[in-house]
Backbone as ProteinMPNN parsed JSONL, in Angstrom:
{"seq_chain_A": "MNRIKEAQEHLKNEFKLYNDASSKKLPDLELESPEKLEALLESVTRRESLSRDKKTPPATKLKSALADNLLLLDNFDIKKAKEAGKAES", "coords_chain_A": {"N_chain_A": [[-8.468, 44.179, 64.759], [-9.326, 46.428, 66.282], [-10.721, 47.763, 64.359], [-13.068, 47.52, 63.642], [-14.607, 47.318, 66.608], [-15.114, 50.548, 66.791], [-16.595, 51.053, 64.092], [-18.918, 49.263, 65.419], [-19.448, 50.793, 67.546], [-19.74, 53.542, 66.828], [-22.233, 52.964, 64.905], [-24.094, 51.934, 66.881], [-24.499, 54.67, 67.71], [-25.539, 55.757, 65.914], [-27.504, 53.794, 64.906], [-28.994, 54.22, 67.496], [-29.76, 57.527, 67.626], [-31.536, 57.565, 64.826], [-33.362, 55.686, 66.4], [-34.485, 56.984, 67.842], [-35.444, 59.769, 66.831], [-37.774, 58.194, 65.445], [-40.774, 57.248, 64.592], [-41.661, 54.716, 64.296], [-40.039, 52.115, 65.921], [-37.111, 50.448, 65.43], [-36.276, 47.15, 65.178], [-34.076, 45.377, 67.526], [-30.668, 45.637, 68.443], [-28.216, 43.759, 66.692], [-25.18, 43.095, 66.615], [-22.853, 40.801, 65.74], [-24.591, 39.36, 64.072], [-24.479, 38.905, 60.797], [-26.265, 38.337, 59.382], [-29.031, 39.902, 60.72], [-27.952, 42.56, 60.336], [-27.85, 42.659, 57.95], [-30.667, 42.374, 56.968], [-31.931, 44.432, 59.058], [-30.519, 46.52, 57.75], [-31.541, 46.446, 55.424], [-34.225, 47.2, 56.323], [-34.771, 49.317, 56.691], [-33.983, 50.836, 54.414], [-36.441, 49.694, 53.223], [-38.185, 51.606, 54.378], [-37.976, 53.527, 54.225], [-37.505, 54.08, 51.738], [-40.761, 53.944, 50.999], [-41.448, 56.297, 52.637], [-43.979, 58.506, 52.654], [-44.367, 60.667, 53.961], [-42.682, 63.46, 56.027], [-42.092, 62.44, 58.363], [-40.728, 60.289, 58.594], [-37.049, 59.523, 60.066], [-33.867, 60.512, 58.1], [-32.193, 58.276, 56.66], [-29.407, 57.684, 55.219], [-26.384, 58.16, 57.364], [-27.095, 55.659, 59.286], [-27.535, 53.673, 57.233], [-24.985, 53.911, 55.937], [-23.404, 53.247, 58.127], [-24.236, 51.258, 58.933], [-23.711, 49.28, 56.004], [-20.76, 49.218, 56.378], [-20.554, 48.238, 58.907], [-21.216, 44.94, 58.108], [-18.938, 45.006, 56.109], [-17.042, 45.07, 57.056], [-17.187, 42.561, 58.769], [-16.839, 40.994, 57.152], [-14.308, 40.482, 56.35], [-13.917, 43.077, 55.204], [-12.408, 46.325, 54.702], [-13.415, 48.962, 53.899], [-12.671, 51.696, 54.538], [-9.662, 51.435, 54.21], [-9.465, 50.381, 52.079], [-9.836, 52.975, 50.621], [-8.007, 54.073, 51.32], [-5.439, 52.641, 50.391], [-6.172, 52.086, 47.672], [-5.54, 55.577, 47.208], [-3.611, 56.287, 48.06], [-1.75, 55.496, 45.418], [-2.411, 57.135, 43.404]], "CA_chain_A": [[-9.654, 44.326, 65.603], [-9.571, 47.712, 66.529], [-11.432, 49.119, 63.654], [-14.377, 46.436, 64.295], [-15.149, 47.941, 67.62], [-14.764, 51.549, 66.621], [-17.147, 50.429, 63.468], [-19.732, 49.055, 66.103], [-19.782, 52.43, 68.54], [-21.119, 54.338, 65.029], [-23.197, 51.984, 64.221], [-24.885, 51.643, 67.646], [-24.536, 55.728, 68.145], [-26.57, 55.897, 64.482], [-28.809, 53.835, 65.292], [-30.081, 55.055, 68.98], [-29.985, 57.994, 66.556], [-32.505, 57.222, 64.244], [-34.736, 54.693, 66.556], [-34.946, 58.294, 68.684], [-36.434, 60.09, 66.192], [-38.345, 57.905, 64.461], [-42.027, 57.23, 65.493], [-41.535, 53.148, 64.272], [-38.913, 51.507, 66.551], [-36.347, 49.381, 64.787], [-35.831, 45.629, 66.424], [-32.813, 45.472, 68.649], [-29.091, 45.313, 67.03], [-27.688, 42.398, 67.315], [-24.396, 43.532, 66.085], [-22.162, 40.002, 65.673], [-25.316, 39.255, 63.109], [-24.332, 39.381, 59.531], [-28.015, 38.168, 58.648], [-29.322, 40.262, 61.217], [-26.879, 43.612, 60.166], [-29.119, 43.092, 56.257], [-32.181, 42.279, 57.387], [-31.908, 45.202, 59.339], [-30.252, 47.027, 56.258], [-33.567, 46.52, 54.151], [-35.666, 46.892, 56.585], [-34.264, 50.242, 56.666], [-34.255, 50.978, 53.367], [-37.012, 49.886, 52.08], [-38.754, 51.922, 55.173], [-36.919, 55.37, 53.272], [-37.861, 54.411, 50.16], [-41.829, 54.054, 51.441], [-41.761, 56.864, 53.932], [-44.595, 59.967, 51.758], [-44.209, 61.546, 55.092], [-41.784, 64.293, 56.403], [-41.602, 62.433, 59.959], [-39.333, 59.266, 58.933], [-35.813, 60.565, 59.548], [-33.068, 60.683, 57.45], [-31.381, 56.828, 57.166], [-28.334, 57.826, 54.779], [-25.142, 57.377, 57.757], [-27.771, 54.787, 59.521], [-27.381, 52.93, 56.418], [-23.772, 53.788, 56.103], [-22.912, 51.993, 59.488], [-24.773, 49.073, 59.118], [-23.021, 48.298, 55.274], [-19.853, 49.2, 57.278], [-20.004, 46.797, 59.373], [-21.585, 44.23, 57.316], [-18.148, 44.964, 55.518], [-16.048, 44.379, 57.741], [-17.188, 41.11, 59.359], [-16.77, 39.857, 56.001], [-13.548, 41.263, 56.369], [-13.017, 43.784, 54.141], [-12.56, 47.665, 55.087], [-13.278, 49.855, 52.91], [-12.172, 52.856, 54.469], [-8.354, 50.45, 54.204], [-9.716, 49.749, 50.537], [-10.021, 53.639, 49.939], [-6.544, 55.116, 51.875], [-4.546, 52.797, 49.29], [-6.738, 54.36, 46.066], [-5.525, 57.441, 46.933], [-1.845, 56.077, 47.905], [-1.396, 54.83, 44.4], [-3.336, 57.977, 42.98]], "C_chain_A": [[-10.109, 45.665, 66.098], [-10.408, 48.928, 66.028], [-13.263, 49.386, 63.753], [-15.053, 46.891, 65.439], [-15.765, 49.143, 67.32], [-15.981, 52.032, 64.931], [-18.788, 50.91, 63.845], [-20.219, 50.387, 66.459], [-20.364, 53.144, 67.515], [-22.039, 53.644, 65.19], [-24.609, 51.859, 65.925], [-24.791, 53.239, 67.995], [-26.031, 56.13, 66.731], [-28.187, 55.562, 64.584], [-29.991, 54.116, 66.962], [-30.399, 56.629, 67.828], [-31.297, 58.285, 66.436], [-33.493, 56.421, 64.744], [-35.135, 56.393, 67.633], [-36.068, 59.342, 67.921], [-37.531, 59.397, 65.334], [-40.281, 57.403, 65.649], [-42.703, 55.631, 65.554], [-40.063, 52.421, 65.647], [-38.394, 50.628, 65.94], [-36.366, 48.48, 65.966], [-34.868, 45.932, 66.714], [-31.431, 45.195, 67.832], [-28.349, 44.152, 67.294], [-26.155, 42.077, 66.36], [-22.753, 41.962, 65.394], [-23.116, 39.183, 64.254], [-24.852, 39.437, 61.93], [-26.103, 38.832, 58.871], [-28.992, 39.31, 59.162], [-29.107, 41.643, 60.876], [-27.711, 43.671, 58.588], [-29.652, 42.189, 56.208], [-32.788, 43.617, 58.057], [-31.486, 46.938, 57.945], [-31.006, 47.069, 55.517], [-33.808, 46.674, 54.523], [-35.379, 48.585, 56.44], [-34.723, 51.195, 55.541], [-35.834, 51.52, 52.941], [-38.666, 50.495, 53.216], [-38.283, 53.601, 54.446], [-37.697, 55.328, 52.377], [-40.054, 54.534, 50.449], [-42.634, 54.76, 51.847], [-42.743, 57.841, 52.391], [-44.444, 60.462, 52.67], [-42.872, 62.264, 55.278], [-40.877, 63.379, 57.751], [-40.825, 61.102, 59.979], [-37.76, 60.264, 58.59], [-34.885, 59.725, 58.914], [-32.229, 58.894, 57.868], [-29.611, 56.989, 57.134], [-26.883, 57.059, 55.913], [-25.718, 56.087, 58.793], [-27.027, 52.822, 58.841], [-25.722, 52.279, 56.042], [-23.143, 52.824, 56.791], [-22.89, 51.45, 59.594], [-23.862, 48.554, 58.011], [-20.817, 48.701, 55.505], [-19.674, 47.9, 58.063], [-20.347, 45.129, 58.939], [-20.092, 44.005, 56.255], [-17.141, 44.143, 56.503], [-16.175, 43.308, 58.854], [-17.289, 39.97, 58.553], [-14.863, 40.129, 55.426], [-12.695, 41.887, 55.464], [-13.14, 45.321, 54.442], [-12.464, 48.647, 54.306], [-12.734, 51.187, 53.599], [-9.877, 52.297, 54.527], [-8.112, 50.292, 52.884], [-8.491, 51.515, 50.028], [-8.732, 54.319, 50.713], [-5.437, 54.43, 50.262], [-4.878, 53.045, 47.725], [-5.891, 55.507, 45.955], [-4.29, 56.962, 47.304], [-1.651, 56.268, 46.407], [-1.605, 55.84, 43.264], [-2.251, 58.425, 43.183]], "O_chain_A": [[-11.306, 45.885, 66.284], [-10.721, 50.043, 66.446], [-14.105, 50.28, 63.84], [-16.276, 46.88, 65.302], [-16.985, 49.125, 67.485], [-16.145, 53.227, 64.688], [-19.544, 51.785, 63.422], [-21.126, 51.003, 65.899], [-21.587, 53.274, 67.461], [-22.845, 54.129, 65.984], [-25.824, 51.722, 65.783], [-25.2, 53.209, 69.156], [-27.139, 56.649, 66.864], [-29.262, 56.155, 64.496], [-31.192, 54.15, 67.229], [-31.485, 56.592, 67.249], [-32.064, 58.865, 67.206], [-34.479, 56.209, 64.04], [-36.296, 56.588, 67.992], [-37.199, 59.623, 68.317], [-38.158, 60.09, 64.533], [-40.614, 57.336, 66.833], [-43.63, 55.225, 66.254], [-39.044, 53.108, 65.581], [-39.173, 49.699, 65.728], [-36.433, 48.73, 67.169], [-34.484, 46.97, 66.175], [-31.314, 44.608, 66.757], [-27.973, 43.849, 68.426], [-26.008, 41.113, 65.609], [-21.817, 42.346, 64.692], [-22.476, 38.485, 63.468], [-24.698, 40.657, 61.862], [-26.731, 39.221, 57.886], [-29.768, 39.776, 58.328], [-30.15, 42.266, 61.075], [-28.131, 44.753, 58.176], [-29.35, 41.188, 55.558], [-33.93, 43.966, 57.757], [-32.115, 47.931, 57.579], [-31.065, 48.067, 54.798], [-34.863, 46.848, 53.912], [-36.304, 49.02, 55.754], [-35.571, 52.082, 55.641], [-36.335, 52.595, 52.608], [-39.813, 50.084, 53.037], [-38.846, 54.677, 54.648], [-38.503, 56.21, 52.081], [-40.537, 55.487, 49.838], [-43.857, 54.631, 51.817], [-42.244, 57.833, 51.265], [-44.152, 61.551, 52.175], [-41.9, 61.747, 54.727], [-39.693, 63.467, 58.078], [-40.31, 60.699, 61.022], [-37.401, 61.066, 57.727], [-34.912, 58.499, 59.02], [-31.849, 58.484, 58.965], [-28.779, 56.749, 58.01], [-26.375, 55.965, 55.669], [-24.788, 55.39, 59.197], [-26.552, 51.774, 59.279], [-25.288, 51.134, 55.913], [-22.519, 51.852, 56.365], [-22.07, 50.717, 60.147], [-23.142, 47.61, 58.335], [-19.913, 48.363, 54.742], [-18.948, 46.917, 57.914], [-19.72, 44.21, 59.466], [-20.041, 42.951, 55.619], [-16.706, 42.993, 56.57], [-15.333, 43.213, 59.747], [-17.568, 38.787, 58.744], [-14.412, 39.942, 54.295], [-11.559, 41.668, 55.044], [-14.334, 45.619, 54.407], [-11.385, 49.177, 54.046], [-12.202, 51.848, 52.707], [-9.038, 53.094, 54.946], [-6.994, 50.108, 52.405], [-7.362, 51.586, 49.543], [-8.696, 55.513, 50.415], [-4.897, 55.127, 49.404], [-4.317, 53.739, 46.877], [-5.6, 56.195, 44.977], [-3.541, 57.463, 46.465], [-1.334, 57.426, 46.134], [-1.082, 55.57, 42.183], [-2.032, 59.623, 42.998]]}, "name": "protein", "num_of_chains": 1, "seq": "MNRIKEAQEHLKNEFKLYNDASSKKLPDLELESPEKLEALLESVTRRESLSRDKKTPPATKLKSALADNLLLLDNFDIKKAKEAGKAES"}
């Protein structure tokens, strides 16, 4: 459970950085709701793909943090999977 707390803190930080740099704010962050996190990920991805100006902040780190949290809520730890893959090599 420590890993999910770490991932949630990282997501909060990335969310704040993105929102502070964005002219149009994102909806509130609901860390325990996979549906809300998934909708937020889709929204950020759509916003990034439709952006024609340079005023939209980069969203790569935010999208990565969202995906990490979604996987953890689904009981899959990508960090552990990567480490296991490296150990097998």
